[in-house]
Every structure is written in structure tokens, then in C-alpha cells.
CSV table of C-alpha atoms in Angstrom, one decimal:
chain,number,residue,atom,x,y,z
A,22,UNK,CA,0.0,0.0,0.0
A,23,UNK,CA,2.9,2.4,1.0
A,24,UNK,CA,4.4,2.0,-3.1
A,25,UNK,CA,0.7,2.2,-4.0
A,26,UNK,CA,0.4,5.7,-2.0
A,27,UNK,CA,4.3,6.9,-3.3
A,28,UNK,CA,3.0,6.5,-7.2
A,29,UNK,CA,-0.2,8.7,-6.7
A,30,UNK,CA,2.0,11.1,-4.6
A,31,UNK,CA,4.7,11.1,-7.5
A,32,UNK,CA,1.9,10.9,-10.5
A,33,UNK,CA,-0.2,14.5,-8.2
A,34,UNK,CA,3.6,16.4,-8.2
A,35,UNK,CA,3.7,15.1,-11.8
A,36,UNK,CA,0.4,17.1,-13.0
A,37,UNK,CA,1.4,19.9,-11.0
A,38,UNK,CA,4.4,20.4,-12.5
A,39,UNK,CA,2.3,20.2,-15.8
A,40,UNK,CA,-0.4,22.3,-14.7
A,41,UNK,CA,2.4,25.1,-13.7
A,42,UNK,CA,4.1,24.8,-17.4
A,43,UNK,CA,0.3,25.3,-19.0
A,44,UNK,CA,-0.9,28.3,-16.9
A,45,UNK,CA,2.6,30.0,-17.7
A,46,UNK,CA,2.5,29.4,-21.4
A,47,UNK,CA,-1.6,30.3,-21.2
A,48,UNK,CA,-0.2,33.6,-20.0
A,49,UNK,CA,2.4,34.5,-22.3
A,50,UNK,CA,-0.4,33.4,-25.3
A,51,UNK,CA,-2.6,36.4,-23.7
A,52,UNK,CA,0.1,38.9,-23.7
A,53,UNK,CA,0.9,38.3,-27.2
A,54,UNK,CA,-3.3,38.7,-27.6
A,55,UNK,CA,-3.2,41.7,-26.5
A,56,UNK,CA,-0.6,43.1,-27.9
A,57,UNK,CA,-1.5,42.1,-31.5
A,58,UNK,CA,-4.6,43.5,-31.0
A,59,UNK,CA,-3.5,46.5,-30.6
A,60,UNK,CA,-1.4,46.5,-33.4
A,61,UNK,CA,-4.4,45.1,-35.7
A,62,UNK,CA,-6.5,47.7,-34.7
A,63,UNK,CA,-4.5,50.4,-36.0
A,64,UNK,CA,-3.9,48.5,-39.5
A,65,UNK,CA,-7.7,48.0,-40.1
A,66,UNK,CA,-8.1,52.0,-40.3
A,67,UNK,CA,-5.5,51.7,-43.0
A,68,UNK,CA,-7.2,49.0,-44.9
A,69,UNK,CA,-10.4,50.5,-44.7
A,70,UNK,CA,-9.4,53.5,-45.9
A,71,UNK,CA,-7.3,52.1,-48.7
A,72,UNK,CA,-10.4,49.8,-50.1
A,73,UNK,CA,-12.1,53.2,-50.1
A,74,UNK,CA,-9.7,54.8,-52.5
A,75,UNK,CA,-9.8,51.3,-54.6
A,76,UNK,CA,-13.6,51.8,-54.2
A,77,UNK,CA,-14.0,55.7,-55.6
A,78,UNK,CA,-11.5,54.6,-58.3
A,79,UNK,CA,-13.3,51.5,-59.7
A,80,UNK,CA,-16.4,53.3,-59.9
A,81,UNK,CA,-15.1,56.2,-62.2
A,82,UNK,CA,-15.3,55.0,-66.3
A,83,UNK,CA,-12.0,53.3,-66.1
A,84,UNK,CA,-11.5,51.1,-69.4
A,85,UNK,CA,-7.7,51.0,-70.0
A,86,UNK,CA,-6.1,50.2,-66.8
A,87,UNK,CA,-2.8,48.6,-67.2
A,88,UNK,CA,-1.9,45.5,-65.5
A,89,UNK,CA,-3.9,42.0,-64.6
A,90,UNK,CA,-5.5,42.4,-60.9
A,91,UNK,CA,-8.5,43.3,-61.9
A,92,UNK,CA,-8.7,41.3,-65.4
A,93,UNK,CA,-10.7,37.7,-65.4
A,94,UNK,CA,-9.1,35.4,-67.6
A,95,UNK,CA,-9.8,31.0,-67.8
A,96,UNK,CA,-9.4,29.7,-64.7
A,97,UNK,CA,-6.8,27.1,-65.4
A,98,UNK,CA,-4.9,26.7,-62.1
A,99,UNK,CA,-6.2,28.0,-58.8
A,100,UNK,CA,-4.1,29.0,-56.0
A,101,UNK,CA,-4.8,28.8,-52.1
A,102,UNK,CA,-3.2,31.0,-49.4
A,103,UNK,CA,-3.4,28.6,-46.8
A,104,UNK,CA,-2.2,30.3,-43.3
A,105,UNK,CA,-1.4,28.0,-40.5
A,106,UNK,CA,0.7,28.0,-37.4
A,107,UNK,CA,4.1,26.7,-37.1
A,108,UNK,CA,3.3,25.2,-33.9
A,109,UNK,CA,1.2,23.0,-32.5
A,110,UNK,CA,-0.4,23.5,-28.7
A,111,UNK,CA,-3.0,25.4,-30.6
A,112,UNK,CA,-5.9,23.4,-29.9
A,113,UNK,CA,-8.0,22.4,-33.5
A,114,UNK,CA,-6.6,25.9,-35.1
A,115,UNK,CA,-4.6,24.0,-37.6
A,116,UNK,CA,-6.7,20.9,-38.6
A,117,UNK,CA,-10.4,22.5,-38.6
A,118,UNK,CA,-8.6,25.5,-41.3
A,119,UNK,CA,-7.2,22.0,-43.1
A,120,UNK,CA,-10.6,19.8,-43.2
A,121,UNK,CA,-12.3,23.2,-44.7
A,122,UNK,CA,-9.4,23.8,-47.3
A,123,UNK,CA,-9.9,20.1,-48.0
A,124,UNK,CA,-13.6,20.2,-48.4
A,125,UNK,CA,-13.6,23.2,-50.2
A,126,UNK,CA,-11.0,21.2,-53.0
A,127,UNK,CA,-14.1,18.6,-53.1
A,128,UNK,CA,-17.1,21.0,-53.8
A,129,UNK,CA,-14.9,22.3,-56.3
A,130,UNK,CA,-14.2,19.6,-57.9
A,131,UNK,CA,-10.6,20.3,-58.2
A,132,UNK,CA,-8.0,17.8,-58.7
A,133,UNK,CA,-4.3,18.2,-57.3
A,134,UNK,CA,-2.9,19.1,-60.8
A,135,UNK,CA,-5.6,22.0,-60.7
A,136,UNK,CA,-4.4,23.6,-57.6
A,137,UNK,CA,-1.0,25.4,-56.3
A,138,UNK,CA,-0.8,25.7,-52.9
A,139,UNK,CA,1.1,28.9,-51.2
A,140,UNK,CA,1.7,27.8,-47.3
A,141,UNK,CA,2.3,30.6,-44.9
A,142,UNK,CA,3.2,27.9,-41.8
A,143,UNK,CA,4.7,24.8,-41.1
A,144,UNK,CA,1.9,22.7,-40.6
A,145,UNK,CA,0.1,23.4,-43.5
A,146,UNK,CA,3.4,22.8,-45.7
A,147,UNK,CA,3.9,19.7,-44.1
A,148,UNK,CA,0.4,18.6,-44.5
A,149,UNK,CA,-0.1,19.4,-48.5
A,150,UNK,CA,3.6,18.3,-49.3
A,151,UNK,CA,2.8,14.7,-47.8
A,152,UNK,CA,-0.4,14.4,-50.0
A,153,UNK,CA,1.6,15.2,-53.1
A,154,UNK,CA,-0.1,18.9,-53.4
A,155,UNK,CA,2.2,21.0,-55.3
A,156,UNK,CA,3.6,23.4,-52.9
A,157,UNK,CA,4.5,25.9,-55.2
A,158,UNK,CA,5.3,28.6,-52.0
A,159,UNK,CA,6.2,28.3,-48.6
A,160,UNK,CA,6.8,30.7,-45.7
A,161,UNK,CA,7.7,29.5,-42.2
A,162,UNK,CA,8.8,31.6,-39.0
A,163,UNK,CA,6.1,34.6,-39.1
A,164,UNK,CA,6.5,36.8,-36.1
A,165,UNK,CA,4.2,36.3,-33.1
A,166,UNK,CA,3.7,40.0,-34.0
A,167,UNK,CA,4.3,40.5,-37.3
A,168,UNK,CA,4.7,43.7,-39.0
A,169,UNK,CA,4.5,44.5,-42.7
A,170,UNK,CA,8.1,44.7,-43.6
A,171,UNK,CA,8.6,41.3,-42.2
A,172,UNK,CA,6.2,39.5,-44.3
A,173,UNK,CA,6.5,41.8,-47.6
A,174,UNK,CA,8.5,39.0,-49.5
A,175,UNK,CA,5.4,37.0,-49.2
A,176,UNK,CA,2.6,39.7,-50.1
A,177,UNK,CA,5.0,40.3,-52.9
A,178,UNK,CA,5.3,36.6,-54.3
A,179,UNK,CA,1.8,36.2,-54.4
A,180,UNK,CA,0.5,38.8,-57.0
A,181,UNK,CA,3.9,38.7,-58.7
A,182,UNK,CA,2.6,34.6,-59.3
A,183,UNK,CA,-0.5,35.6,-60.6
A,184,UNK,CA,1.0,38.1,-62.5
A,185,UNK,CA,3.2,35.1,-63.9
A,186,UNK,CA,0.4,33.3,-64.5
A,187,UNK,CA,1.1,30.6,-62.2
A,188,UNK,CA,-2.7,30.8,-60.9
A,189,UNK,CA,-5.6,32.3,-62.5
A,190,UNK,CA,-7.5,32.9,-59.4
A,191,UNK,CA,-6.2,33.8,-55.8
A,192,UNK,CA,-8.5,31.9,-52.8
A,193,UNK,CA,-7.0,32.8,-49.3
A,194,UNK,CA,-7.9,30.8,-46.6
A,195,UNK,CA,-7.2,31.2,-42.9
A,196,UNK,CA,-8.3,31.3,-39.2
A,197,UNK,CA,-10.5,35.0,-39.0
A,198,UNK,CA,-10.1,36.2,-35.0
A,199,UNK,CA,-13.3,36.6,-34.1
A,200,UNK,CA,-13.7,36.8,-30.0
A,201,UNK,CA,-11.4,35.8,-27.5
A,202,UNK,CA,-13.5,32.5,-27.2
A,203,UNK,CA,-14.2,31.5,-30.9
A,204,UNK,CA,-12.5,31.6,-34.4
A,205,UNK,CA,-13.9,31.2,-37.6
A,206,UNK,CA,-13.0,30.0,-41.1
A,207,UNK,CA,-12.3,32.8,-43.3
A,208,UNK,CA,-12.0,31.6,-47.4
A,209,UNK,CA,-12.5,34.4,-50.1
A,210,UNK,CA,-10.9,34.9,-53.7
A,211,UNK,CA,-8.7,38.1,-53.4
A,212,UNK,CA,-7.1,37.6,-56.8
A,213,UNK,CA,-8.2,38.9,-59.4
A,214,UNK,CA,-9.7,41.8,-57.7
A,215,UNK,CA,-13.3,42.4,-57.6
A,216,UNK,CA,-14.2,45.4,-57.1
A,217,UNK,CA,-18.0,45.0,-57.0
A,218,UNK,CA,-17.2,43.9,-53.7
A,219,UNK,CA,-15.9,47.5,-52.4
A,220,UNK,CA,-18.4,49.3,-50.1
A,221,UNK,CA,-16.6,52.9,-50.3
A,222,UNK,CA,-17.5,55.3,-47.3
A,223,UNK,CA,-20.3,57.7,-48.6
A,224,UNK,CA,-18.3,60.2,-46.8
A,225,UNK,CA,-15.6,60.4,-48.8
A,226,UNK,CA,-14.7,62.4,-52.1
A,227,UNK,CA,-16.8,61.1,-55.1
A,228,UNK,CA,-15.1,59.9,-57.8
A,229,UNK,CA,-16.3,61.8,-60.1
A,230,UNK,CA,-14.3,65.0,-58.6
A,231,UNK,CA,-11.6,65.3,-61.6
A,232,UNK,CA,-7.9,63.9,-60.2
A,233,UNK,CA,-4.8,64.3,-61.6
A,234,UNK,CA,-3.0,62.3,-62.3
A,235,UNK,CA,-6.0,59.9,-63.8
A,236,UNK,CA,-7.9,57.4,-61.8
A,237,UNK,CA,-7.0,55.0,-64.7
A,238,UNK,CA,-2.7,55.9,-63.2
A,239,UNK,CA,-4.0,56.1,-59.8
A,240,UNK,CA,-5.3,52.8,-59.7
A,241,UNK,CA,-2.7,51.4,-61.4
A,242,UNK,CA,-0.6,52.2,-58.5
A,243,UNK,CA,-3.1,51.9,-55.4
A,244,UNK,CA,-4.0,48.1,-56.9
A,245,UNK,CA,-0.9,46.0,-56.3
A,246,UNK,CA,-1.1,47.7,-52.3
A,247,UNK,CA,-4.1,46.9,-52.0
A,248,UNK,CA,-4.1,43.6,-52.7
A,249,UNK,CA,-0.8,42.8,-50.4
A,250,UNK,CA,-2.8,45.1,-48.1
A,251,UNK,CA,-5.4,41.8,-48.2
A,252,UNK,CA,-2.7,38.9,-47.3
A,253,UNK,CA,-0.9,41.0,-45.2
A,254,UNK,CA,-3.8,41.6,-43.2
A,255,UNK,CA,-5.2,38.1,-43.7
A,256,UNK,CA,-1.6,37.1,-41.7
A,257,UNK,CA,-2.6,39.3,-38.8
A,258,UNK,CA,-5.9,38.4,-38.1
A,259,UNK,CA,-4.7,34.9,-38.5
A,260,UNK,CA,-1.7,35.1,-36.3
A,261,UNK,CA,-4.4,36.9,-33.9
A,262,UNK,CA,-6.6,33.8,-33.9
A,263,UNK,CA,-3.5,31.6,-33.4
A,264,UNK,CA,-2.8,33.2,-30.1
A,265,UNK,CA,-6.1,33.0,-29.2
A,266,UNK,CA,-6.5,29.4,-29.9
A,267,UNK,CA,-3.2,29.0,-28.1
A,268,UNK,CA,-4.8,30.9,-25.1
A,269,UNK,CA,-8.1,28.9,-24.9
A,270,UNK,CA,-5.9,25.5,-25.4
A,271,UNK,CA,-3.8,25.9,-22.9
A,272,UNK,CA,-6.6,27.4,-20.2
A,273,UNK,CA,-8.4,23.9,-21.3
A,274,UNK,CA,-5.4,22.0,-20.3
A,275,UNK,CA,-4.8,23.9,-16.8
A,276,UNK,CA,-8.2,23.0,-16.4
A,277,UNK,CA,-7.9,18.9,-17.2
A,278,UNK,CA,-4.8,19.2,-15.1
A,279,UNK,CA,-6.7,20.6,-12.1
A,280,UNK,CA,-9.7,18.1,-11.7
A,281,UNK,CA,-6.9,15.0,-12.5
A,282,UNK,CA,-5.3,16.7,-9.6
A,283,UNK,CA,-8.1,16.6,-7.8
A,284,UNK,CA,-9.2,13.3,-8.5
A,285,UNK,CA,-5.6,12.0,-7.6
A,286,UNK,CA,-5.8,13.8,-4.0
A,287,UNK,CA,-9.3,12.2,-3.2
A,288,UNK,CA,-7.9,8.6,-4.5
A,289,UNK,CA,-4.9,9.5,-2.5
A,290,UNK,CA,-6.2,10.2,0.8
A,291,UNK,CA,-9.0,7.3,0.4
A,292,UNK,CA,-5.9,4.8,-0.1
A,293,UNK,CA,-4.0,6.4,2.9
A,294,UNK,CA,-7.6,5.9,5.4
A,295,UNK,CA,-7.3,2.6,4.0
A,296,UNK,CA,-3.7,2.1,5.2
A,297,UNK,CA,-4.3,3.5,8.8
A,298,UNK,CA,-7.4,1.5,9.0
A,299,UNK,CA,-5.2,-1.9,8.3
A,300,UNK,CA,-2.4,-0.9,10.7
A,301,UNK,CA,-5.3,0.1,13.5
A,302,UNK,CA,-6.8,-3.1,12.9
A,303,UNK,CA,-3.7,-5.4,12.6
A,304,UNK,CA,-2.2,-3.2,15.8
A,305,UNK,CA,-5.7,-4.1,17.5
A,306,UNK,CA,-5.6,-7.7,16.1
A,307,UNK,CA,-2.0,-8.1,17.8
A,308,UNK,CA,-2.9,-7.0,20.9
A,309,UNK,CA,-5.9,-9.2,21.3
A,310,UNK,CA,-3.8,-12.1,20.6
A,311,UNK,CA,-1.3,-11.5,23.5
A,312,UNK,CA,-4.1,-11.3,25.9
């Protein structure tokens, strides 16, 4: 009984130690929350207020706007964005953005020789290389905060591709940040550009207000930032959501370790009445016989 009660004691000091490792790492997850909030929040005025300019542009007559963002052509190869963590520890962050990318593929009916896949993460490189996906991009090692200059190599690979041609159409998928307690799958075509999709801020300047240079110039320029604008901030809010899931994973698993804790205590001081109770009644059992 004594080795009996040593191995709970060892297996309680065990989940301890494990439950002490979890709550630490859950707090370093929600300082890195918090501070890429803040950072996000200050980006998102940015964004909006470059789809606005995008917006006012596209509605003037434009009709000879240089370069392909904003042309259709056949759709012969389609790219995916897929943004992933490095990491694991991140609860189902990884796999649910995966089984969506996946099933997506499926109701698409698109084959392996239809699609490239652009990985920003290790797991999902790792998981499209082993199922013979060609992987025609990857970026591992993004920030825990990243900032623009950091990840501009990969904002500018991916509309330098489609300007290659090496994808028709642009899908990005990711994890979209949406509370502190809940993701969701975010998967939208960014490339080419649609501009139908701009809702400009009534407020501004109309674009029918003559510019110089011409809107057809303008855009020309404004179009190539705003569409990194769109994977750059695609990498935030998923890099967000990361730490978030990271948060809520390892909260889950200071929680597990707590009622295993307690579960061990209550076996353990059950087993240890059990030994007193045997001594007492031995002690008791060895006196009677002397007398």
C-alpha cells in the first residue's frame, strides 16, 4: 500500500508540475493577444481606408487600366493562401482550417494538378507536401507580431505569381479572429480583384471630382497595395486567432490538469484511510492475541 500511496503522490507532483508549465504558457499566449490587438486595430483603419480609395477609383469610367489584378481570364490553375501556425499547442486551429481547405478542394471539384498551394506555416506545408499537393510557395517563422516589412516577401510573391500566371485565381484561406473565445474559417478569392465587392465610405470624395493624375494611373498604382494590403492583413488576423486558440488550449489544459489533480488527491487520501485502517486493525488484532 505504502508504493501504492508513493506513485499517486509522484503521479499529483507530476500534473502539478504540468499544470504550472500550461498556466505559464496560457499567460504568455494572452500577452501576445493583447498586444497584437493593438497593433491590428490600428492596420484595419489603414485598410479600410485604402479599399475606399480602390472603391472611388473602380467606380469612375476606367476602361484601359494597365496591368492584370483586376482582369478575369480562364481559370486554369487556382491557387490557395493557406495560413497555418508553425506550432502545435493550438488546440484544433490548424486541422479545422485544413478539413475546410480540403472540403472546399471537393465541392470544387478540383484535382491536385488543378491547384498550387502557397503555405504561410509549417503545418500546413507539411500537411499538403505529404499528399503530393504542389507546394509551389512556402513561408515559415512569421512573427508572433508580425509587421509589414517582415512578411512583404510573401505579399509580394503572391501577386507577382498571378502576374506570372502561375494561378488564375487567388483563394485565401485562414483562421479570422473573431472573440477571444471563438475563431472562424475565413476563405475568399482576393485575386483577381473584384471590385464589386468594395463598399466605399459615402463620406468620402466622389469619384467623379476630376484627379490628376488619372484614376486609370492612380489605380494602377493603389492596386498591387491593395491587394498585399489583403494577405498582409489576412496574416494578422490569422496570427491573432492563433494566439487565441493557443490561449483557450492551454486554459483547457490547466483545467484537465486541475480536476486530474483533484481526482488523484481524493484517491490518495482514500488509499492512505485505507492504510491507517489496516495498521489500526492489525495493531488491534496483535494485541488481542497477547491477551
Amino acid at each position: 500500500m505504502a508504493a501504492s500511496l508513493q506513485e499517486i503522490q509522484h503521479r499529483i507532483e507530476s500534473t502539478k508540475s504540468t499544470r504550472q508549465i500550461t498556466s505559464a504558457m496560457q499567460m504568455v499566449s494572452t500577452a501576445k493577444l493583447s498586444k497584437i490587438q493593438r497593433s491590428g486595430n490600428g492596420y484595419r483603419v489603414y485598410a479600410q481606408r485604402l479599399s475606399d480609395v480602390v472603391a472611388h477609383l473602380a467606380a469612375a469610367n476606367i476602361s484601359n487600366v494597365k496591368g492584370t489584378l483586376l482582369d478575369k481570364r480562364d481559370v486554369k490553375k487556382v491557387g490557395f493562401l493557406v495560413i497555418t501556425s508553425d506550432r502545435g499547442l493550438v488546440g484544433g486551429y490548424n486541422s479545422t482550417l485544413i478539413k475546410a481547405v480540403m472540403s472546399e478542394l471537393e465541392a470544387r471539384n478540383l484535382s491536385k494538378d488543378d491547384v498550387v498551394i502557397l503555405a504561410v506555416g509549417g503545418n500546413g506545408a507539411d500537411f499538403f507536401k505529404k499528399r503530393g499537393f504542389n507546394v509551389a510557395y512556402e513561408y515559415r517563422g512569421v512573427s508572433d507580431v508580425p509587421d509589414f516589412m517582415e512578411v512583404r516577401d510573401i505579399v509580394r510573391m503572391v501577386t507577382s505569381m498571378y502576374d506570372n500566371e502561375v494561378y488564375d485565381e487567388l483563394v485565401i484561406a485562414y483562421q479570422h479572429f473573431a472573440s477571444r473565445i471563438s475563431n472562424e474559417i475565413e476563405m475568399e478569392q482576393i485575386l483577381p480583384v473584384d471590385t464589386t465587392k468594395l463598399n466605399a465610405d459615402s463620406n468620402e470624395m466622389s469619384a467623379e471630382y476630376d484627379m490628376n493624375p488619372s484614376p486609370e494611373k492612380i489605380l494602377e498604382t493603389v492596386l498591387p497595395q491593395y491587394a498585399q494590403s489583403l494577405v498582409y492583413g489576412a496574416i494578422l488576423d490569422a496570427k491573432t486567432a492563433e494566439h487565441s486558440a493557443s490561449v483557450n488550449s492551454m486554459s483547457s489544459a490547466s483545467d484537465n490538469a486541475k480536476d486530474v489533480i483533484d481526482s488523484l488527491e481524493l484517491h490518495y487520501n482514500r488509499a492512505r484511510q485505507a492504510a491507517i485502517t489496516t495498521e489500526i486493525t492489525e495493531i488491534t488484532g496483535g494485541m488481542a492475541a497477547l491477551e
